[in-house]
CSV table of C-alpha atoms and ligand atoms in Angstrom, one decimal:
chain,number,residue,atom,x,y,z
A,1,MET,CA,-18.8,-5.6,33.6
A,2,THR,CA,-19.3,-8.5,31.2
A,3,THR,CA,-20.0,-12.2,32.0
A,4,SER,CA,-18.8,-14.9,29.7
A,5,PRO,CA,-21.7,-16.7,27.9
A,6,VAL,CA,-22.5,-20.3,28.8
A,7,ILE,CA,-21.2,-22.6,26.1
A,8,TYR,CA,-22.8,-26.0,25.2
A,9,CYS,CA,-21.1,-28.9,23.5
A,10,ALA,CA,-21.9,-28.9,19.7
A,11,ALA,CA,-22.2,-32.7,19.7
A,12,PRO,CA,-25.9,-33.4,19.1
A,13,ASP,CA,-25.9,-36.5,21.4
A,14,CYS,CA,-24.2,-34.5,24.3
A,15,GLY,CA,-25.2,-30.8,24.3
A,16,LYS,CA,-24.0,-30.4,27.9
A,17,GLU,CA,-22.6,-27.2,29.3
A,18,THR,CA,-18.9,-27.1,28.8
A,19,THR,CA,-15.8,-25.0,29.6
A,20,SER,CA,-13.7,-26.8,27.0
A,21,SER,CA,-11.9,-24.8,24.3
A,22,LEU,CA,-11.9,-27.6,21.7
A,23,LYS,CA,-13.2,-25.9,18.6
A,24,CYS,CA,-14.0,-27.5,15.2
A,25,PRO,CA,-11.3,-26.2,12.9
A,26,VAL,CA,-13.4,-26.4,9.7
A,27,CYS,CA,-16.1,-24.3,11.4
A,28,LEU,CA,-13.5,-21.7,12.4
A,29,LYS,CA,-12.3,-21.4,8.8
A,30,GLN,CA,-15.9,-20.8,7.8
A,31,GLY,CA,-16.4,-18.1,10.4
A,32,LEU,CA,-18.4,-20.4,12.8
A,33,THR,CA,-17.5,-21.5,16.3
A,34,SER,CA,-18.5,-25.0,17.5
A,35,VAL,CA,-17.1,-26.1,20.8
A,36,PHE,CA,-16.9,-29.8,21.9
A,37,CYS,CA,-16.4,-31.2,25.4
A,38,ASP,CA,-13.5,-33.4,24.3
A,39,GLN,CA,-12.1,-35.5,21.3
A,40,SER,CA,-14.7,-38.2,22.1
A,41,CYS,CA,-17.7,-35.9,21.6
A,42,PHE,CA,-16.0,-34.5,18.5
A,43,LYS,CA,-15.2,-37.8,16.9
A,44,ARG,CA,-18.5,-39.6,17.8
A,45,ASN,CA,-20.5,-36.8,16.2
A,46,TRP,CA,-18.3,-35.9,13.2
A,47,ALA,CA,-20.5,-37.4,10.5
A,48,LEU,CA,-23.5,-35.4,11.8
A,49,HIS,CA,-21.6,-32.3,12.7
A,50,LYS,CA,-19.8,-31.9,9.3
A,51,SER,CA,-23.2,-31.5,7.6
A,52,ILE,CA,-23.4,-27.9,8.8
A,53,HIS,CA,-20.2,-27.1,6.9
A,54,ASN,CA,-21.0,-25.2,3.8
A,55,LYS,CA,-24.6,-26.1,4.0
A,56,PRO,CA,-27.7,-23.8,4.0
A,57,GLY,CA,-28.8,-23.4,7.5
A,58,VAL,CA,-27.6,-22.2,10.8
A,59,GLU,CA,-25.2,-19.3,10.1
A,60,ARG,CA,-24.6,-18.9,6.4
A,61,TYR,CA,-25.9,-20.4,3.1
A,62,ASP,CA,-25.8,-20.1,-0.7
A,63,PRO,CA,-28.9,-18.0,-1.6
A,64,PHE,CA,-28.8,-19.3,-5.2
A,65,PRO,CA,-28.6,-23.1,-4.9
A,66,GLU,CA,-30.2,-23.6,-8.4
A,67,PHE,CA,-27.9,-21.2,-10.2
A,68,ASN,CA,-25.3,-22.5,-12.6
A,69,TYR,CA,-22.2,-20.9,-11.1
A,70,THR,CA,-19.4,-20.6,-13.6
A,71,GLY,CA,-16.6,-21.1,-11.0
A,72,LYS,CA,-16.1,-22.1,-7.4
A,73,VAL,CA,-17.0,-18.9,-5.6
A,74,ARG,CA,-20.5,-19.0,-4.0
A,75,ALA,CA,-22.6,-16.2,-2.6
A,76,GLN,CA,-22.7,-16.6,1.2
A,77,TYR,CA,-25.8,-15.0,2.9
A,78,PRO,CA,-27.3,-13.7,5.0
A,79,LEU,CA,-25.9,-10.2,4.2
A,80,THR,CA,-25.3,-8.1,7.2
A,81,PRO,CA,-27.8,-5.2,7.9
A,82,LYS,CA,-27.3,-1.9,6.1
A,83,ARG,CA,-24.5,0.1,7.7
A,84,ILE,CA,-25.3,3.6,9.1
A,85,VAL,CA,-23.8,6.9,7.8
A,86,PRO,CA,-24.1,9.6,10.5
A,87,ASP,CA,-26.3,12.6,9.7
A,88,HIS,CA,-23.4,15.1,9.6
A,89,ILE,CA,-21.8,13.5,6.5
A,90,ALA,CA,-22.8,15.0,3.2
A,91,LYS,CA,-24.6,12.5,1.0
A,92,PRO,CA,-25.0,12.1,-2.8
A,93,ASP,CA,-28.5,12.4,-4.3
A,94,TYR,CA,-29.0,8.6,-4.7
A,95,SER,CA,-28.3,7.8,-1.0
A,96,ALA,CA,-32.0,8.1,-0.2
A,97,ASN,CA,-33.7,6.3,-3.1
A,98,GLY,CA,-31.0,4.7,-5.2
A,99,GLN,CA,-31.4,6.9,-8.2
A,100,PRO,CA,-28.5,9.1,-9.3
A,101,ILE,CA,-30.7,11.7,-10.9
A,102,SER,CA,-27.9,14.2,-11.4
A,103,GLU,CA,-26.0,11.6,-13.5
A,104,HIS,CA,-29.0,11.1,-15.8
A,105,VAL,CA,-29.2,14.9,-16.3
A,106,SER,CA,-25.5,15.1,-17.1
A,107,ASP,CA,-25.6,12.1,-19.4
A,108,ARG,CA,-28.2,13.9,-21.6
A,109,SER,CA,-25.6,16.7,-22.3
A,110,GLY,CA,-23.0,14.2,-23.2
A,111,LYS,CA,-20.3,16.8,-22.2
A,112,ILE,CA,-17.0,15.9,-20.6
A,113,PRO,CA,-16.6,18.2,-17.6
A,114,ILE,CA,-13.5,20.4,-17.5
A,115,ASN,CA,-12.8,21.0,-13.8
A,116,SER,CA,-11.6,24.4,-12.4
A,117,GLU,CA,-8.5,24.7,-10.2
A,118,ASP,CA,-10.7,24.8,-7.1
A,119,GLU,CA,-12.7,21.7,-8.2
A,120,ILE,CA,-9.4,19.9,-8.9
A,121,LYS,CA,-8.3,20.7,-5.4
A,122,GLN,CA,-11.4,19.1,-3.9
A,123,ILE,CA,-11.2,16.1,-6.3
A,124,LYS,CA,-7.6,15.6,-5.1
A,125,LYS,CA,-8.6,15.7,-1.5
A,126,ALA,CA,-11.3,13.0,-2.0
A,127,ALA,CA,-8.8,10.9,-3.9
A,128,THR,CA,-6.2,11.1,-1.1
A,129,LEU,CA,-8.8,10.0,1.4
A,130,ALA,CA,-9.9,7.1,-0.8
A,131,ARG,CA,-6.3,6.0,-1.1
A,132,GLU,CA,-6.0,5.9,2.7
A,133,VAL,CA,-9.2,3.8,3.0
A,134,LEU,CA,-8.0,1.4,0.3
A,135,ASP,CA,-4.6,0.9,2.0
A,136,ILE,CA,-6.2,0.3,5.4
A,137,ALA,CA,-8.6,-2.3,4.0
A,138,ALA,CA,-5.9,-3.9,1.9
A,139,ALA,CA,-3.6,-4.3,4.9
A,140,SER,CA,-6.4,-6.4,6.6
A,141,ILE,CA,-6.6,-9.0,3.7
A,142,LYS,CA,-5.6,-12.4,5.0
A,143,PRO,CA,-7.1,-16.0,4.8
A,144,GLY,CA,-10.2,-16.2,7.0
A,145,ILE,CA,-11.4,-12.6,6.9
A,146,THR,CA,-14.8,-12.3,5.2
A,147,THR,CA,-15.5,-9.8,2.5
A,148,ASP,CA,-18.2,-8.4,4.8
A,149,GLU,CA,-15.6,-7.7,7.5
A,150,LEU,CA,-13.6,-5.8,4.8
A,151,ASP,CA,-16.8,-3.9,4.1
A,152,GLU,CA,-17.0,-2.9,7.8
A,153,ILE,CA,-13.4,-1.7,7.8
A,154,VAL,CA,-14.0,0.3,4.6
A,155,HIS,CA,-17.2,1.8,5.9
A,156,ASN,CA,-15.8,2.9,9.2
A,157,ALA,CA,-12.5,4.3,7.7
A,158,THR,CA,-14.7,6.2,5.2
A,159,ILE,CA,-17.0,7.8,7.7
A,160,GLU,CA,-14.0,8.6,10.0
A,161,ARG,CA,-12.8,10.7,7.2
A,162,ASP,CA,-16.2,12.6,7.0
A,163,SER,CA,-16.9,10.9,3.7
A,164,TYR,CA,-19.9,8.9,2.4
A,165,PRO,CA,-19.1,5.4,0.8
A,166,SER,CA,-20.2,6.0,-2.8
A,167,PRO,CA,-21.3,2.5,-3.5
A,168,LEU,CA,-23.8,2.5,-0.7
A,169,ASN,CA,-27.3,2.6,-2.2
A,170,TYR,CA,-26.0,3.5,-5.7
A,171,TYR,CA,-28.7,1.9,-7.8
A,172,ASN,CA,-29.5,0.2,-4.5
A,173,PHE,CA,-26.1,-1.5,-4.1
A,174,SER,CA,-26.3,-2.6,-0.4
A,175,LYS,CA,-22.7,-2.3,0.7
A,176,SER,CA,-19.9,0.3,1.0
A,177,VAL,CA,-17.3,-1.4,-1.2
A,178,CYS,CA,-17.1,-3.9,-4.0
A,179,THR,CA,-15.1,-7.0,-3.3
A,180,SER,CA,-14.5,-9.3,-6.3
A,181,VAL,CA,-12.9,-12.7,-5.7
A,182,ASN,CA,-11.3,-15.0,-8.3
A,183,GLU,CA,-13.7,-15.4,-11.2
A,184,VAL,CA,-15.7,-12.3,-10.1
A,185,ILE,CA,-14.9,-9.5,-12.6
A,186,CYS,CA,-16.4,-6.6,-10.6
A,187,HIS,CA,-19.3,-5.4,-8.4
A,188,GLY,CA,-19.0,-8.4,-6.0
A,189,ILE,CA,-21.2,-7.8,-2.9
A,190,PRO,CA,-19.4,-8.2,0.4
A,191,ASP,CA,-20.8,-11.3,2.2
A,192,LYS,CA,-19.9,-14.0,4.7
A,193,ARG,CA,-17.4,-15.9,2.4
A,194,PRO,CA,-14.0,-16.0,4.2
A,195,LEU,CA,-11.0,-15.4,1.9
A,196,GLU,CA,-8.9,-18.5,1.2
A,197,ASP,CA,-5.2,-18.8,0.8
A,198,GLY,CA,-4.5,-18.6,-2.9
A,199,ASP,CA,-7.6,-16.4,-3.7
A,200,ILE,CA,-7.2,-13.1,-5.5
A,201,VAL,CA,-9.5,-10.3,-4.4
A,202,ASN,CA,-10.2,-6.8,-5.8
A,203,LEU,CA,-11.1,-4.0,-3.5
A,204,ASP,CA,-12.9,-1.2,-5.3
A,205,ILE,CA,-13.1,1.9,-3.1
A,206,SER,CA,-15.1,5.0,-3.8
A,207,LEU,CA,-16.1,7.8,-1.5
A,208,TYR,CA,-17.9,11.2,-1.6
A,209,HIS,CA,-16.2,14.0,0.3
A,210,ASN,CA,-17.3,17.6,0.4
A,211,GLY,CA,-19.3,17.2,-2.8
A,212,TYR,CA,-16.7,15.2,-4.8
A,213,HIS,CA,-16.3,11.5,-5.5
A,214,ALA,CA,-13.1,9.5,-5.7
A,215,ASP,CA,-12.8,6.0,-7.2
A,216,MET,CA,-9.9,3.5,-7.3
A,217,ASN,CA,-9.3,-0.2,-7.1
A,218,GLU,CA,-6.5,-2.9,-6.8
A,219,THR,CA,-6.4,-6.6,-6.9
A,220,TYR,CA,-4.5,-8.4,-4.1
A,221,TYR,CA,-3.1,-11.9,-3.5
A,222,VAL,CA,-4.5,-13.6,-0.4
A,223,GLY,CA,-2.0,-15.7,1.7
A,224,GLU,CA,1.0,-17.4,0.2
A,225,LYS,CA,-0.3,-19.9,-2.3
A,226,LEU,CA,0.1,-17.8,-5.4
A,227,SER,CA,-0.6,-19.8,-8.6
A,228,LYS,CA,1.3,-19.1,-11.9
A,229,GLN,CA,-2.1,-18.3,-13.5
A,230,ALA,CA,-3.2,-15.9,-10.8
A,231,ILE,CA,0.1,-14.0,-11.0
A,232,ASN,CA,-0.1,-13.8,-14.8
A,233,VAL,CA,-3.6,-12.3,-14.8
A,234,VAL,CA,-3.1,-9.9,-11.9
A,235,GLU,CA,0.3,-8.6,-13.2
A,236,THR,CA,-1.0,-8.3,-16.7
A,237,ALA,CA,-4.0,-6.2,-15.5
A,238,ARG,CA,-1.6,-4.0,-13.4
A,239,GLU,CA,0.7,-3.5,-16.5
A,240,CYS,CA,-2.2,-2.8,-18.8
A,241,LEU,CA,-3.3,0.1,-16.6
A,242,ASP,CA,0.2,1.4,-16.2
A,243,LEU,CA,0.8,1.3,-20.0
A,244,ALA,CA,-2.6,3.0,-20.6
A,245,ILE,CA,-1.7,5.8,-18.2
A,246,LYS,CA,1.7,6.5,-19.9
A,247,HIS,CA,-0.2,7.1,-23.1
A,248,CYS,CA,-2.5,9.8,-21.6
A,249,LYS,CA,-2.0,13.5,-22.4
A,250,PRO,CA,-3.9,16.4,-24.0
A,251,GLY,CA,-4.9,15.6,-27.6
A,252,VAL,CA,-5.1,11.8,-27.2
A,253,THR,CA,-8.4,10.1,-28.1
A,254,PHE,CA,-10.2,8.1,-25.4
A,255,ARG,CA,-10.8,5.3,-27.8
A,256,SER,CA,-7.1,4.7,-28.3
A,257,VAL,CA,-6.7,3.6,-24.6
A,258,GLY,CA,-8.3,0.3,-25.4
A,259,ASP,CA,-5.9,-0.5,-28.2
A,260,ILE,CA,-3.0,-0.3,-25.8
A,261,ILE,CA,-4.7,-2.4,-23.1
A,262,GLU,CA,-5.9,-5.2,-25.4
A,263,LYS,CA,-2.5,-5.5,-27.1
A,264,HIS,CA,-0.7,-6.1,-23.8
A,265,ALA,CA,-3.5,-8.5,-22.5
A,266,LYS,CA,-3.3,-10.6,-25.7
A,267,GLN,CA,0.5,-10.8,-25.5
A,268,ASN,CA,0.0,-12.4,-22.1
A,269,ASN,CA,-2.7,-14.8,-23.2
A,270,CYS,CA,-5.5,-12.8,-21.5
A,271,SER,CA,-8.6,-11.1,-22.7
A,272,VAL,CA,-10.4,-7.8,-22.0
A,273,VAL,CA,-13.9,-7.4,-20.5
A,274,ARG,CA,-16.1,-5.3,-22.8
A,275,THR,CA,-19.2,-4.7,-20.7
A,276,TYR,CA,-17.7,-2.4,-18.1
A,277,VAL,CA,-15.9,0.9,-18.8
A,278,GLY,CA,-13.9,3.7,-17.1
A,279,HIS,CA,-15.7,7.0,-16.6
A,280,GLY,CA,-15.5,10.6,-15.8
A,281,ILE,CA,-15.7,11.4,-12.1
A,282,GLY,CA,-15.9,14.5,-9.8
A,283,LYS,CA,-19.2,16.0,-8.7
A,284,LEU,CA,-20.7,12.9,-10.1
A,285,PHE,CA,-19.7,9.3,-9.4
A,286,HIS,CA,-20.0,8.4,-13.1
A,287,CYS,CA,-20.2,10.8,-16.1
A,288,ALA,CA,-18.7,11.3,-19.5
A,289,PRO,CA,-16.2,10.2,-20.9
A,290,GLN,CA,-16.8,6.5,-21.2
A,291,VAL,CA,-13.4,4.8,-21.4
A,292,ALA,CA,-13.7,1.4,-23.1
A,293,HIS,CA,-10.7,-1.0,-22.4
A,294,TYR,CA,-10.9,-3.1,-25.6
A,295,ALA,CA,-9.3,-2.5,-29.0
A,296,ARG,CA,-11.1,-0.7,-31.9
A,297,ASN,CA,-13.8,0.7,-29.6
A,298,LYS,CA,-15.7,3.8,-30.5
A,299,SER,CA,-15.6,5.8,-27.2
A,300,PRO,CA,-15.9,9.5,-28.3
A,301,GLY,CA,-13.8,12.4,-27.0
A,302,ILE,CA,-10.3,13.8,-26.8
A,303,MET,CA,-8.3,14.3,-23.6
A,304,LYS,CA,-8.0,18.0,-22.5
A,305,PRO,CA,-6.5,19.7,-19.4
A,306,GLY,CA,-8.9,19.6,-16.4
A,307,MET,CA,-10.6,16.4,-17.4
A,308,VAL,CA,-10.7,13.8,-14.6
A,309,PHE,CA,-11.6,10.1,-15.4
A,310,THR,CA,-10.8,6.6,-14.5
A,311,ILE,CA,-9.2,3.8,-16.4
A,312,GLU,CA,-10.1,0.4,-14.9
A,313,PRO,CA,-9.3,-2.6,-17.2
A,314,MET,CA,-10.8,-5.9,-16.2
A,315,ILE,CA,-8.5,-8.7,-17.6
A,316,ASN,CA,-9.6,-12.4,-17.8
A,317,ALA,CA,-7.4,-15.4,-17.9
A,318,GLY,CA,-9.8,-17.1,-20.3
A,319,SER,CA,-12.7,-15.7,-22.4
A,320,TYR,CA,-13.6,-12.0,-22.2
A,321,LYS,CA,-17.3,-12.9,-21.8
A,322,ASP,CA,-19.1,-12.1,-18.6
A,323,ILE,CA,-22.4,-13.1,-17.0
A,324,SER,CA,-24.2,-11.8,-13.8
A,325,TRP,CA,-25.3,-13.7,-10.7
A,326,PRO,CA,-29.0,-13.6,-9.8
A,327,ASP,CA,-28.2,-10.7,-7.4
A,328,ASP,CA,-28.0,-8.6,-10.6
A,329,TRP,CA,-24.6,-7.1,-9.5
A,330,THR,CA,-21.9,-9.7,-9.3
A,331,ALA,CA,-20.2,-10.0,-12.7
A,332,VAL,CA,-18.3,-13.2,-13.3
A,333,THR,CA,-16.3,-14.7,-16.2
A,334,ALA,CA,-18.6,-16.9,-18.3
A,335,ASP,CA,-16.0,-19.7,-18.3
A,336,GLY,CA,-15.1,-19.4,-14.6
A,337,SER,CA,-11.6,-18.3,-15.4
A,338,LEU,CA,-9.8,-15.8,-13.1
A,339,SER,CA,-10.3,-12.1,-13.6
A,340,ALA,CA,-8.2,-9.1,-12.2
A,341,GLN,CA,-8.7,-5.4,-12.3
A,342,PHE,CA,-6.9,-2.2,-11.4
A,343,GLU,CA,-8.3,1.3,-11.4
A,344,HIS,CA,-6.6,4.7,-11.2
A,345,GLU,CA,-8.2,8.1,-11.2
A,346,LEU,CA,-6.4,10.5,-13.6
A,347,LEU,CA,-6.2,14.2,-14.2
A,348,ILE,CA,-5.2,15.5,-17.6
A,349,THR,CA,-2.7,18.4,-17.1
A,350,GLU,CA,-1.3,20.9,-19.6
A,351,THR,CA,1.7,18.7,-20.2
A,352,GLY,CA,0.5,15.1,-19.5
A,353,VAL,CA,-1.4,13.2,-16.8
A,354,GLU,CA,-1.4,13.1,-13.0
A,355,VAL,CA,-2.4,9.9,-11.1
A,356,LEU,CA,-4.6,11.2,-8.3
A,357,SER,CA,-5.0,7.7,-6.8
A,358,ALA,CA,-1.2,6.9,-6.7
A,359,ARG,CA,0.2,4.3,-4.3
A,360,ASN,CA,2.7,5.4,-1.7
A,361,GLU,CA,5.6,3.6,0.2
A,362,LYS,CA,3.2,2.3,2.8
A,363,SER,CA,0.5,0.9,0.4
A,364,ALA,CA,-0.2,-2.8,0.9
A,365,GLY,CA,0.0,-5.1,-2.2
A,366,GLY,CA,2.0,-4.2,-5.2
A,367,ALA,CA,3.6,-6.1,-8.1
A,368,VAL,CA,5.2,-9.6,-7.8
A,369,LYS,CA,7.5,-11.3,-10.2
A,370,ARG,CA,6.0,-13.9,-12.6
A,371,ILE,CA,6.9,-17.5,-11.9
H,1,MF3,N1,-16.5,1.6,-8.2
H,1,MF3,C1,-17.1,1.1,-9.4
H,1,MF3,C2,-16.4,1.8,-10.6
H,1,MF3,O1,-15.2,1.6,-10.7
H,1,MF3,C3,-18.6,1.3,-9.4
H,1,MF3,C4,-19.3,0.6,-8.4
H,1,MF3,S1,-20.9,0.9,-8.4
H,1,MF3,C5,-21.5,0.0,-7.2
H,1,MF3,O2,-16.9,2.5,-11.4
H,1,MF3,F1,-22.7,0.3,-7.0
H,1,MF3,F2,-21.4,-1.3,-7.5
H,1,MF3,F3,-20.8,0.2,-6.1
H,2,CO,CO1,-14.7,3.4,-11.5
């Protein structure tokens, strides 16, 4: 049995117990609930009450008030406590202390793994599960939901599939998914910021199942207010990845992928982020090859059957330059312009390329027409 909690009027000069259902609409949008006895309590106290909106204090606050943010997105703390992964789920080496030692060891060899048939089978299984998780989380995107709530959805859907959320504790990353809104390029930490109508948000899902990682991401439109600029950067990023994939097959150099991506980005008045790259994946979350997304890069290596890697271009509406927030994770555009990203996980086959992270008829999101 549950009893309903006693509710007190949020008007400082009243504070009496109330059964009213009159809630401050601004608070609701910000994930808070403030109840007032009636319109009179609400109006009389509005000047005082509104000071809790978007202010450090009661329920959420900007942890970096002195930081020179480049755009309008603000970190919204407190972060929620670390989510639990049940004991029966197999965990990658870094889950305990944050250090992916096996990746350091592999990096020293510089070799691009060639996966066996059995390894490919396992990698495909992990990718199928990650696609399910991405689609579940994407279907929940709407104005008002916080990125932390999306993290909870991702975390639960991942462990329901006997998988470990790969971001969790990777170099001490504290959440189970990366959520990157508007000018955030990548590695956004889920927090208490509610999504707003007109935002764009990238969900970057990775999981570890039965000894193999999967990794994929998409950028989604939030609500109905799609701006021309948002559509251009998101659709350009989507097309850049699709064009790059068409180009993949045995014998192709990894460095040429960036030439294709940057050409298409430029044709659409966008730029390509240089700091973050695609990567090999399988037994390790990140390994060789490195796949740079910009033109005339020097990424070594040639595509061969059995190689599995990601291509994940980050495309900016303005300058390609990035900076990081004081959390040392969140990468944002230096000029505050919008940024969009798409990531697929690819297998090189004897005859071409297979997209292991492919969308299906039920996948949320997808391309829209430019306006
Ligand atoms: N999923 C990201 C990628 O595409 C890596 C995220 S690392 C994390 O490679 F620690 F931020 F989660
Ligand atoms: Co990746």
